Amino acid sequence: AHEDRAATTAPDDEASAAGPLRVARISENVWVHTSFQTLSNGQTFPANGLIVRHSDGLLLVDTAWGVAATEELLAWIQEHLDLPVTAALITHFHADSLGGAAALEAAGIPFFSSLRTIDLAPGASLPKPELLDGLANEGSVIEFRGLEVVYPGAAHSSDNVIVWVPGDKVLFGSCAVRSPTFPGRGNTADGSVSHWPLAMRSISARYPDATIVVPGHGPPGTIDLLDHTIALFDTE
């Protein structure tokens, strides 16, 4: 199972930085970074992003959850992967996606998002992403440094985009894709409960050959995670 893959890889494929950060290699060119926050109910909750190797170095898909965790992630990358992080792609405006932006800015790493995310990015004092043009309309698809970025319309948030890593057949759903590890629909306050299953159906139809699907929270799985998410919202 894909969920078990990280546990069975060689030691240099999985390592933990000191503190609340995990990095696990899931394919030839893709690692999942997982950082943690303690919620108001006392639960320690994980959030995922990607590290993707490409011809010029590494791309981040989403920051870690907060500035300190993102600084830790960049330090881990420097120590273990020894390749430059050339850019980052932000999938939506929430803190588990954009919350480490100040660490990227301090490191001189440019980070990009759709106009919707830029407009929603909280706080005038926080650094905002640079514009990733071409994602204005539902169904828009663009290429970003070897990745395919899709705006499927509102789901978890009104601005959420989905990221496809073609060579590795890895699909990153961010928080638009739910994991059964965490029952229920999660945070729906900034999204569209009615459009969520439509968005996921469009992604499932576009990427039927996805071999690994990474949700925003919880372990990587298969395309079954899309079916699970659709089923959660199809009762509307």
Backbone as JSON, one array per atom type, in Angstrom:
{
  "sequence": "AHEDRAATTAPDDEASAAGPLRVARISENVWVHTSFQTLSNGQTFPANGLIVRHSDGLLLVDTAWGVAATEELLAWIQEHLDLPVTAALITHFHADSLGGAAALEAAGIPFFSSLRTIDLAPGASLPKPELLDGLANEGSVIEFRGLEVVYPGAAHSSDNVIVWVPGDKVLFGSCAVRSPTFPGRGNTADGSVSHWPLAMRSISARYPDATIVVPGHGPPGTIDLLDHTIALFDTE",
  "N": [[0.85, -1.19, 0.0], [0.38, 2.28, -0.62], [0.4, 3.81, 1.65], [2.13, 2.49, 3.28], [4.55, 2.76, 2.19], [6.54, 4.7, 2.86], [7.43, 3.76, 5.27], [8.92, 1.58, 4.62], [11.03, 2.28, 3.08], [14.51, 2.97, 2.24], [16.88, 4.19, 4.73], [17.91, 6.72, 3.88], [15.88, 7.65, 2.36], [13.88, 8.44, 3.99], [13.73, 10.69, 6.59], [13.88, 12.48, 9.65], [13.75, 15.81, 10.61], [14.96, 17.57, 13.51], [12.41, 18.03, 15.84], [8.96, 19.05, 15.15], [8.56, 17.84, 12.39], [8.26, 15.93, 9.46], [9.69, 14.14, 6.75], [9.15, 12.3, 3.88], [10.06, 10.15, 1.29], [8.21, 9.49, -1.6], [8.19, 8.79, -4.24], [10.27, 8.61, -7.21], [11.04, 11.3, -7.65], [9.72, 12.83, -5.76], [8.94, 14.03, -2.56], [7.09, 13.96, 0.48], [6.4, 16.51, 2.71], [5.65, 16.86, 6.11], [4.17, 18.69, 8.59], [3.25, 19.95, 11.86], [0.59, 21.15, 13.95], [-0.75, 22.2, 17.08], [-4.05, 21.98, 17.86], [-6.94, 23.91, 19.01], [-8.4, 22.18, 20.54], [-6.53, 20.61, 21.67], [-5.53, 18.57, 20.13], [-2.91, 17.25, 18.19], [-2.18, 18.01, 14.95], [-1.57, 16.99, 11.6], [-0.12, 18.4, 8.57], [0.31, 18.32, 5.06], [2.74, 18.86, 2.43], [4.57, 19.12, -0.67], [7.86, 18.21, -1.87], [9.5, 18.57, -4.83], [11.65, 17.24, -7.18], [13.31, 18.68, -9.93], [14.66, 19.69, -13.13], [16.28, 21.9, -12.53], [16.64, 21.93, -9.82], [14.87, 22.0, -6.81], [11.35, 22.1, -6.19], [8.99, 23.52, -3.99], [5.79, 22.53, -2.95], [3.46, 24.12, -1.38], [4.12, 25.66, 1.79], [5.62, 24.57, 4.91], [3.73, 24.16, 7.98], [3.62, 27.02, 9.21], [6.11, 29.52, 10.13], [8.44, 28.74, 11.6], [8.44, 25.94, 11.24], [8.76, 25.86, 8.48], [11.27, 27.02, 8.14], [12.71, 25.0, 9.36], [12.19, 22.94, 7.57], [13.47, 23.89, 5.24], [16.09, 23.82, 6.15], [16.38, 21.08, 6.54], [16.17, 20.17, 3.91], [18.46, 21.33, 2.79], [20.44, 19.94, 4.17], [19.95, 17.2, 3.63], [19.17, 16.8, 0.94], [20.57, 18.56, -0.63], [20.17, 20.26, -2.82], [19.18, 23.19, -4.59], [16.3, 25.07, -3.58], [14.23, 26.28, -5.86], [11.81, 27.56, -6.28], [8.45, 28.07, -5.01], [5.14, 26.78, -4.87], [1.95, 27.78, -4.01], [-0.98, 26.35, -2.79], [-3.4, 27.2, -1.65], [-4.94, 29.73, 0.48], [-4.81, 29.27, 3.24], [-3.25, 28.78, 6.51], [-1.87, 26.36, 6.68], [-0.86, 26.05, 4.22], [0.22, 28.44, 3.24], [1.41, 29.53, 5.41], [4.15, 29.61, 6.06], [5.33, 31.57, 4.57], [6.94, 33.82, 5.13], [9.37, 32.7, 5.81], [10.21, 31.66, 3.38], [10.49, 34.03, 1.95], [12.56, 35.25, 3.42], [14.6, 33.53, 2.8], [14.98, 34.06, 0.18], [13.48, 32.75, -1.73], [11.34, 32.57, -4.4], [7.77, 32.63, -4.43], [4.63, 31.44, -5.58], [1.21, 31.91, -6.61], [-2.3, 31.56, -7.46], [-4.36, 34.35, -8.53], [-6.63, 34.49, -6.95], [-5.78, 33.37, -4.52], [-3.78, 35.21, -3.8], [-5.38, 37.47, -3.38], [-6.81, 36.62, -1.18], [-4.91, 36.14, 0.74], [-3.93, 36.41, 4.06], [-3.56, 39.36, 6.12], [-1.86, 42.35, 5.89], [0.75, 42.63, 6.57], [1.99, 40.27, 6.01], [4.03, 38.48, 3.7], [3.03, 38.32, 0.3], [2.12, 35.98, -2.28], [3.68, 35.79, -5.57], [2.16, 36.37, -8.79], [0.62, 33.65, -10.36], [-0.29, 33.24, -13.37], [-3.26, 32.6, -15.36], [-5.11, 30.96, -14.12], [-7.71, 31.7, -13.7], [-10.29, 30.8, -14.33], [-12.75, 28.27, -13.71], [-11.66, 25.0, -14.21], [-9.36, 25.77, -15.47], [-6.03, 25.13, -16.57], [-2.59, 25.1, -16.09], [0.95, 25.06, -16.88], [3.62, 24.76, -14.65], [6.82, 24.97, -14.25], [7.3, 22.27, -14.95], [5.32, 21.04, -13.49], [1.78, 20.37, -13.42], [-0.9, 22.49, -12.98], [-4.1, 22.85, -11.7], [-7.19, 24.53, -11.59], [-10.0, 23.58, -10.07], [-12.34, 24.78, -9.4], [-14.31, 25.93, -6.57], [-13.81, 24.14, -3.54], [-12.56, 22.83, -0.86], [-11.66, 25.38, -0.3], [-12.26, 28.62, -1.78], [-10.26, 29.15, -3.52], [-8.66, 26.93, -3.99], [-6.15, 24.98, -5.58], [-5.11, 22.16, -7.57], [-2.36, 19.9, -7.87], [-0.35, 18.27, -10.24], [2.16, 15.9, -10.72], [3.71, 14.95, -13.41], [5.67, 12.99, -14.39], [5.99, 11.25, -12.24], [3.49, 10.51, -11.62], [2.07, 11.53, -9.45], [-0.42, 13.0, -7.52], [-1.29, 15.92, -5.97], [-3.59, 16.87, -3.75], [-3.92, 18.71, -1.79], [-5.85, 20.34, 0.74], [-8.29, 19.93, -0.42], [-8.66, 17.3, -0.92], [-9.76, 14.7, 1.02], [-8.8, 12.56, 3.74], [-9.57, 9.3, 4.99], [-8.41, 8.85, 7.39], [-8.89, 11.0, 9.01], [-11.9, 11.45, 10.01], [-14.9, 12.77, 8.51], [-15.78, 16.02, 7.12], [-14.01, 18.08, 7.53], [-12.67, 21.42, 7.52], [-14.99, 23.54, 6.24], [-15.6, 26.16, 5.95], [-14.62, 28.14, 4.23], [-15.09, 27.28, 1.72], [-16.94, 25.43, -0.76], [-19.49, 23.41, -0.19], [-21.37, 22.26, -1.87], [-20.2, 22.35, -4.41], [-17.89, 20.93, -4.12], [-17.84, 17.99, -4.55], [-18.18, 17.99, -7.34], [-15.9, 19.3, -8.22], [-13.95, 17.44, -7.44], [-14.7, 15.23, -8.96], [-14.07, 16.16, -11.52], [-11.31, 16.31, -11.34], [-10.67, 13.63, -10.86], [-11.49, 12.5, -13.27], [-9.71, 13.7, -15.0], [-7.2, 12.78, -14.21], [-6.93, 9.82, -14.22], [-4.91, 7.97, -14.1], [-3.38, 8.42, -11.89], [-1.07, 7.36, -9.5], [-0.28, 7.79, -6.9], [-1.91, 9.61, -4.46], [-1.93, 12.53, -2.66], [-3.25, 13.78, 0.24], [-4.31, 16.81, 1.97], [-4.16, 16.45, 4.7], [-3.14, 13.69, 6.52], [-2.12, 10.28, 5.56], [-0.48, 9.55, 2.38], [-2.28, 8.07, -0.38], [-4.19, 6.14, -2.72], [-6.0, 6.7, -5.81], [-8.4, 6.23, -4.73], [-8.8, 7.97, -2.63], [-9.9, 10.23, -3.79], [-12.4, 9.25, -4.52], [-13.38, 8.72, -1.97], [-13.54, 11.33, -0.96], [-15.43, 12.49, -2.7], [-17.66, 10.94, -2.02], [-18.1, 11.8, 0.59], [-19.25, 14.3, 0.27], [-21.32, 14.0, -1.44], [-23.8, 13.63, -0.43], [-25.23, 15.88, -0.27]],
  "CA": [[0.0, 0.0, 0.0], [1.18, 3.51, -0.63], [0.54, 4.3, 3.01], [3.22, 1.78, 3.95], [5.79, 2.89, 1.42], [7.56, 5.48, 3.57], [7.95, 2.97, 6.38], [9.76, 0.49, 4.14], [12.11, 2.79, 2.23], [15.83, 3.02, 2.85], [17.0, 5.3, 5.68], [18.12, 8.02, 3.27], [14.63, 8.06, 1.73], [13.02, 9.04, 4.99], [14.48, 11.19, 7.74], [13.14, 13.5, 10.38], [14.49, 16.89, 11.23], [14.64, 17.71, 14.92], [11.19, 18.79, 16.04], [7.72, 18.56, 14.55], [8.62, 17.81, 10.94], [8.59, 14.64, 8.84], [9.85, 14.15, 5.3], [9.18, 10.92, 3.39], [10.12, 10.03, -0.16], [7.11, 8.64, -2.06], [8.47, 8.37, -5.62], [11.65, 8.95, -7.59], [11.33, 12.74, -7.61], [8.77, 13.52, -4.89], [8.9, 13.8, -1.13], [6.02, 14.63, 1.22], [6.78, 17.1, 4.0], [4.52, 16.89, 7.04], [4.41, 19.49, 9.79], [2.19, 19.75, 12.84], [0.15, 22.22, 14.84], [-1.67, 21.78, 18.13], [-5.31, 22.69, 17.7], [-7.52, 24.44, 20.24], [-8.89, 21.06, 21.36], [-5.38, 19.88, 22.18], [-5.1, 17.56, 19.16], [-1.8, 17.57, 17.29], [-2.76, 17.74, 13.63], [-0.55, 17.09, 10.56], [-0.42, 19.0, 7.27], [1.26, 17.87, 4.05], [3.11, 19.54, 1.21], [5.5, 18.31, -1.47], [9.14, 18.63, -2.42], [9.58, 17.93, -6.14], [12.92, 17.46, -7.88], [13.2, 18.94, -11.37], [15.96, 19.83, -13.78], [17.09, 22.98, -11.96], [16.72, 21.86, -8.36], [13.68, 21.53, -6.11], [10.18, 22.96, -6.01], [8.09, 23.24, -2.88], [4.36, 22.74, -3.11], [3.03, 24.59, -0.06], [5.08, 25.76, 2.88], [5.23, 23.83, 6.1], [2.68, 24.85, 8.74], [4.21, 28.06, 10.04], [7.45, 30.0, 9.77], [9.5, 27.92, 12.22], [8.45, 24.64, 10.57], [9.28, 26.04, 7.12], [12.72, 27.18, 8.32], [13.21, 23.66, 9.64], [12.1, 22.2, 6.32], [14.54, 24.34, 4.35], [17.34, 23.31, 6.7], [16.41, 19.65, 6.25], [16.45, 20.02, 2.47], [19.87, 21.67, 2.56], [21.3, 18.9, 4.74], [19.71, 15.85, 3.13], [18.99, 16.73, -0.5], [21.7, 19.32, -1.19], [19.78, 20.89, -4.08], [18.53, 24.47, -4.28], [14.86, 25.26, -3.76], [14.19, 27.38, -6.83], [10.52, 28.26, -6.22], [7.39, 27.37, -4.3], [3.78, 26.95, -5.36], [1.0, 27.79, -2.89], [-2.24, 25.83, -3.33], [-4.54, 27.99, -1.16], [-4.5, 30.82, 1.36], [-4.8, 28.91, 4.66], [-1.93, 28.77, 7.14], [-1.16, 25.1, 6.43], [-0.35, 26.11, 2.86], [0.92, 29.71, 3.02], [1.83, 30.06, 6.7], [5.59, 29.77, 6.17], [5.79, 32.45, 3.49], [8.02, 34.71, 5.57], [10.63, 31.95, 5.76], [10.62, 31.63, 1.98], [10.95, 35.38, 1.58], [13.86, 35.47, 4.06], [15.58, 32.68, 2.1], [15.08, 34.49, -1.2], [12.82, 31.77, -2.6], [10.09, 33.13, -4.91], [6.63, 31.73, -4.29], [3.63, 31.81, -6.56], [-0.14, 31.37, -6.44], [-3.32, 32.19, -8.28], [-4.82, 35.66, -8.08], [-7.57, 34.29, -5.84], [-5.0, 33.17, -3.29], [-3.16, 36.49, -3.48], [-6.42, 38.35, -2.85], [-7.27, 36.1, 0.11], [-3.79, 36.0, 1.66], [-4.27, 37.22, 5.23], [-2.64, 40.25, 6.78], [-1.05, 43.2, 5.03], [2.16, 42.52, 6.97], [2.54, 39.01, 5.54], [4.4, 38.5, 2.28], [2.05, 37.7, -0.57], [2.73, 35.29, -3.42], [3.69, 36.37, -6.91], [1.03, 35.88, -9.57], [0.68, 32.53, -11.29], [-1.39, 33.64, -14.24], [-3.91, 31.57, -16.16], [-5.93, 30.1, -13.3], [-8.88, 32.5, -13.32], [-11.57, 30.16, -14.59], [-12.92, 26.87, -13.33], [-11.15, 24.13, -15.26], [-8.09, 26.27, -16.0], [-4.86, 24.29, -16.35], [-1.34, 25.71, -16.56], [2.2, 24.38, -16.57], [4.52, 25.52, -13.78], [8.12, 24.34, -14.04], [7.17, 20.82, -15.04], [4.11, 20.6, -12.8], [0.52, 20.8, -13.98], [-1.69, 23.1, -11.91], [-5.49, 22.89, -12.14], [-8.19, 25.13, -10.7], [-11.23, 22.83, -10.32], [-13.45, 25.48, -8.76], [-14.31, 25.9, -5.11], [-14.01, 22.89, -2.82], [-12.18, 23.17, 0.51], [-11.62, 26.85, -0.28], [-12.66, 29.15, -3.08], [-9.06, 29.34, -4.35], [-7.8, 25.75, -3.99], [-5.69, 24.37, -6.83], [-4.6, 20.79, -7.49], [-1.06, 19.84, -8.54], [-0.01, 16.97, -10.83], [3.57, 15.68, -11.06], [3.47, 14.0, -14.49], [6.59, 11.85, -14.5], [5.85, 10.35, -11.1], [2.05, 10.22, -11.46], [1.67, 11.94, -8.09], [-1.43, 14.05, -7.49], [-1.38, 16.58, -4.66], [-4.91, 17.48, -3.64], [-3.98, 19.6, -0.64], [-6.99, 20.11, 1.64], [-9.49, 19.57, -1.18], [-8.77, 15.85, -0.85], [-9.89, 14.25, 2.4], [-8.34, 11.22, 4.08], [-10.4, 8.65, 6.01], [-7.71, 8.9, 8.68], [-9.55, 12.05, 9.78], [-13.29, 11.35, 9.55], [-15.69, 13.98, 8.34], [-15.52, 16.93, 6.01], [-12.99, 19.07, 7.85], [-13.03, 22.84, 7.49], [-15.74, 23.89, 5.04], [-16.06, 27.54, 6.12], [-14.17, 29.02, 3.15], [-15.23, 26.59, 0.45], [-18.28, 25.19, -1.29], [-19.89, 22.03, 0.06], [-22.12, 21.77, -3.02], [-19.35, 22.19, -5.6], [-16.73, 20.09, -3.78], [-17.79, 16.72, -5.29], [-18.02, 18.26, -8.76], [-14.47, 19.6, -8.41], [-13.18, 16.2, -7.32], [-15.0, 14.4, -10.13], [-13.32, 16.67, -12.66], [-9.91, 15.92, -11.13], [-10.59, 12.18, -11.03], [-11.6, 12.22, -14.71], [-8.52, 14.22, -15.69], [-5.99, 12.05, -13.8], [-7.29, 8.46, -13.81], [-3.72, 7.14, -13.94], [-2.63, 8.8, -10.7], [-0.72, 6.19, -8.69], [-0.22, 8.24, -5.51], [-2.68, 10.83, -4.2], [-1.54, 13.08, -1.36], [-4.23, 14.71, 0.79], [-3.74, 17.86, 2.8], [-3.96, 15.92, 6.05], [-3.21, 12.24, 6.52], [-1.1, 9.62, 4.73], [-0.75, 9.37, 0.95], [-3.04, 6.88, -0.74], [-4.44, 5.95, -4.14], [-7.09, 7.51, -6.33], [-9.55, 5.98, -3.85], [-9.01, 9.15, -1.78], [-10.83, 11.1, -4.5], [-13.72, 8.64, -4.36], [-13.77, 8.95, -0.58], [-13.92, 12.74, -0.81], [-16.69, 12.67, -3.42], [-18.72, 10.31, -1.23], [-18.36, 12.62, 1.77], [-20.01, 15.5, -0.06], [-22.38, 13.68, -2.39], [-25.1, 13.52, 0.25], [-25.93, 17.18, -0.33]],
  "C": [[0.88, 1.23, 0.0], [1.4, 4.04, 0.77], [1.76, 3.69, 3.71], [4.58, 2.07, 3.33], [6.9, 3.6, 2.2], [8.21, 4.66, 4.67], [8.92, 1.9, 5.91], [10.9, 0.97, 3.24], [13.43, 2.78, 2.99], [15.95, 4.23, 3.76], [17.19, 6.66, 5.02], [16.89, 8.49, 2.49], [13.66, 8.68, 2.73], [13.89, 9.48, 6.16], [13.65, 12.27, 8.4], [14.11, 14.57, 10.85], [14.13, 16.92, 12.71], [13.36, 18.53, 15.05], [10.04, 18.27, 15.22], [7.73, 18.65, 13.02], [8.95, 16.4, 10.5], [8.73, 14.84, 7.35], [9.98, 12.71, 4.85], [9.18, 10.93, 1.87], [9.02, 9.07, -0.62], [7.27, 8.19, -3.51], [9.86, 8.85, -5.97], [11.98, 10.41, -7.36], [10.47, 13.52, -6.63], [8.91, 13.05, -3.45], [7.67, 14.51, -0.56], [6.62, 15.22, 2.49], [5.53, 17.25, 4.85], [4.92, 17.65, 8.29], [3.15, 19.47, 10.64], [1.86, 21.05, 13.58], [-0.75, 21.6, 15.91], [-2.92, 22.64, 18.05], [-5.87, 23.11, 19.06], [-8.06, 23.33, 21.15], [-7.77, 20.19, 21.91], [-4.84, 18.82, 21.24], [-3.93, 18.08, 18.34], [-2.17, 17.08, 15.9], [-1.7, 17.93, 12.56], [-1.04, 17.81, 9.31], [0.69, 18.65, 6.3], [1.54, 18.92, 2.98], [4.09, 18.65, 0.47], [6.83, 19.02, -1.65], [9.28, 17.87, -3.73], [10.92, 18.27, -6.79], [12.65, 17.67, -9.36], [14.58, 19.28, -11.9], [16.87, 20.87, -13.12], [17.25, 22.91, -10.45], [15.44, 21.29, -7.79], [12.59, 22.57, -6.13], [9.47, 22.55, -4.74], [6.66, 23.43, -3.35], [3.81, 22.92, -1.7], [4.2, 24.66, 0.92], [4.74, 24.72, 3.93], [4.27, 24.71, 6.9], [3.3, 25.83, 9.72], [5.64, 28.37, 9.65], [8.54, 29.09, 10.32], [9.6, 26.56, 11.53], [9.02, 24.75, 9.16], [10.79, 26.28, 7.15], [13.37, 25.82, 8.56], [13.23, 22.8, 8.38], [13.23, 22.59, 5.37], [15.91, 23.85, 4.83], [17.49, 21.81, 6.43], [16.77, 19.41, 4.79], [17.93, 20.28, 2.19], [20.78, 20.54, 3.03], [21.17, 17.58, 4.0], [19.61, 15.74, 1.61], [20.03, 17.53, -1.27], [21.41, 19.8, -2.61], [19.07, 22.19, -3.74], [17.02, 24.39, -4.46], [14.69, 26.5, -4.64], [12.9, 28.19, -6.77], [9.57, 27.43, -5.37], [6.05, 27.73, -4.93], [2.84, 26.82, -4.17], [-0.37, 27.38, -3.41], [-3.47, 26.58, -2.84], [-4.07, 28.86, -0.01], [-4.4, 30.45, 2.83], [-3.38, 28.75, 5.19], [-1.17, 27.48, 6.92], [-0.64, 25.0, 5.01], [0.59, 27.3, 2.64], [1.63, 30.2, 4.28], [3.32, 30.25, 6.89], [6.18, 30.72, 5.15], [6.95, 33.35, 3.9], [9.37, 34.01, 5.55], [11.13, 31.83, 4.33], [11.18, 32.97, 1.55], [12.34, 35.64, 2.15], [14.96, 34.68, 3.36], [15.75, 33.07, 0.64], [14.45, 33.54, -2.19], [11.51, 32.38, -3.1], [8.96, 32.13, -4.76], [5.43, 32.33, -5.02], [2.28, 31.22, -6.19], [-1.06, 32.04, -7.45], [-3.69, 33.55, -7.72], [-5.8, 35.53, -6.92], [-6.83, 34.15, -4.51], [-4.33, 34.47, -2.85], [-4.18, 37.41, -2.82], [-6.87, 37.92, -1.46], [-6.17, 36.02, 1.16], [-3.95, 36.94, 2.85], [-3.16, 38.17, 5.66], [-1.76, 41.05, 5.85], [0.43, 43.06, 5.34], [2.8, 41.22, 6.48], [2.94, 39.12, 4.08], [3.36, 37.76, 1.45], [2.74, 37.03, -1.75], [2.78, 36.17, -4.66], [2.62, 35.69, -7.75], [1.41, 34.71, -10.47], [-0.53, 32.7, -12.19], [-2.01, 32.43, -14.95], [-4.83, 30.65, -15.4], [-7.24, 30.77, -12.89], [-10.18, 31.73, -13.39], [-11.59, 28.72, -14.12], [-12.52, 25.98, -14.5], [-9.85, 24.59, -15.87], [-6.95, 25.33, -15.62], [-3.64, 25.02, -16.89], [-0.17, 24.8, -16.22], [3.05, 25.3, -15.71], [5.75, 24.69, -13.51], [8.03, 22.81, -13.99], [5.98, 20.24, -14.31], [2.88, 21.07, -13.58], [-0.35, 21.29, -12.82], [-3.11, 23.32, -12.45], [-6.32, 23.64, -11.11], [-9.53, 24.45, -10.98], [-12.48, 23.54, -9.85], [-13.41, 25.27, -7.26], [-14.55, 24.49, -4.58], [-13.74, 23.19, -1.34], [-12.12, 24.67, 0.72], [-11.96, 27.34, -1.68], [-11.49, 29.24, -4.05], [-8.25, 28.08, -4.56], [-7.44, 25.26, -5.39], [-5.13, 22.98, -6.53], [-3.34, 20.71, -8.33], [-0.76, 18.41, -8.98], [1.46, 16.95, -11.17], [3.6, 14.59, -12.12], [4.37, 12.77, -14.49], [6.42, 10.82, -13.42], [4.41, 9.93, -10.85], [1.59, 10.44, -10.03], [0.71, 13.1, -8.21], [-1.49, 14.62, -6.08], [-2.7, 17.35, -4.61], [-5.0, 18.56, -2.6], [-5.28, 19.32, 0.12], [-8.3, 19.84, 0.91], [-9.71, 18.07, -1.2], [-8.73, 15.41, 0.61], [-9.35, 12.83, 2.56], [-9.27, 10.6, 5.11], [-9.71, 8.56, 7.36], [-8.35, 9.93, 9.6], [-11.0, 12.12, 9.31], [-13.95, 12.71, 9.4], [-15.15, 14.87, 7.24], [-14.44, 17.96, 6.29], [-13.55, 20.48, 7.78], [-13.73, 23.17, 6.17], [-16.11, 25.37, 4.99], [-15.74, 28.42, 4.91], [-14.38, 28.4, 1.76], [-16.67, 26.48, -0.01], [-18.62, 23.72, -1.14], [-20.58, 21.45, -1.17], [-21.23, 21.52, -4.24], [-18.19, 21.23, -5.36], [-16.73, 18.78, -4.56], [-17.64, 16.91, -6.8], [-16.55, 18.53, -9.09], [-13.65, 18.32, -8.39], [-13.47, 15.24, -8.47], [-14.2, 14.85, -11.35], [-11.85, 16.29, -12.55], [-9.73, 14.42, -11.36], [-10.65, 11.8, -12.51], [-10.35, 12.65, -15.46], [-7.29, 13.36, -15.4], [-6.32, 10.62, -13.36], [-6.08, 7.56, -13.56], [-2.85, 7.58, -12.77], [-2.34, 7.56, -9.86], [-0.62, 6.54, -7.21], [-0.99, 9.55, -5.41], [-2.36, 11.28, -2.78], [-2.6, 14.06, -0.9], [-3.55, 15.81, 1.59], [-3.38, 17.39, 4.19], [-4.13, 14.41, 6.01], [-2.27, 11.62, 5.52], [-1.47, 9.6, 3.26], [-1.5, 8.07, 0.7], [-3.13, 6.77, -2.24], [-5.55, 6.89, -4.57], [-8.39, 7.26, -5.55], [-9.82, 7.17, -2.92], [-9.95, 10.15, -2.46], [-12.25, 10.56, -4.38], [-14.26, 8.86, -2.95], [-14.26, 10.38, -0.38], [-15.25, 13.02, -1.51], [-17.84, 12.11, -2.59], [-19.08, 11.15, 0.0], [-19.32, 13.77, 1.48], [-21.2, 15.22, -0.98], [-23.75, 13.57, -1.74], [-25.88, 14.82, 0.19], [-27.05, 17.14, -1.36]]
}
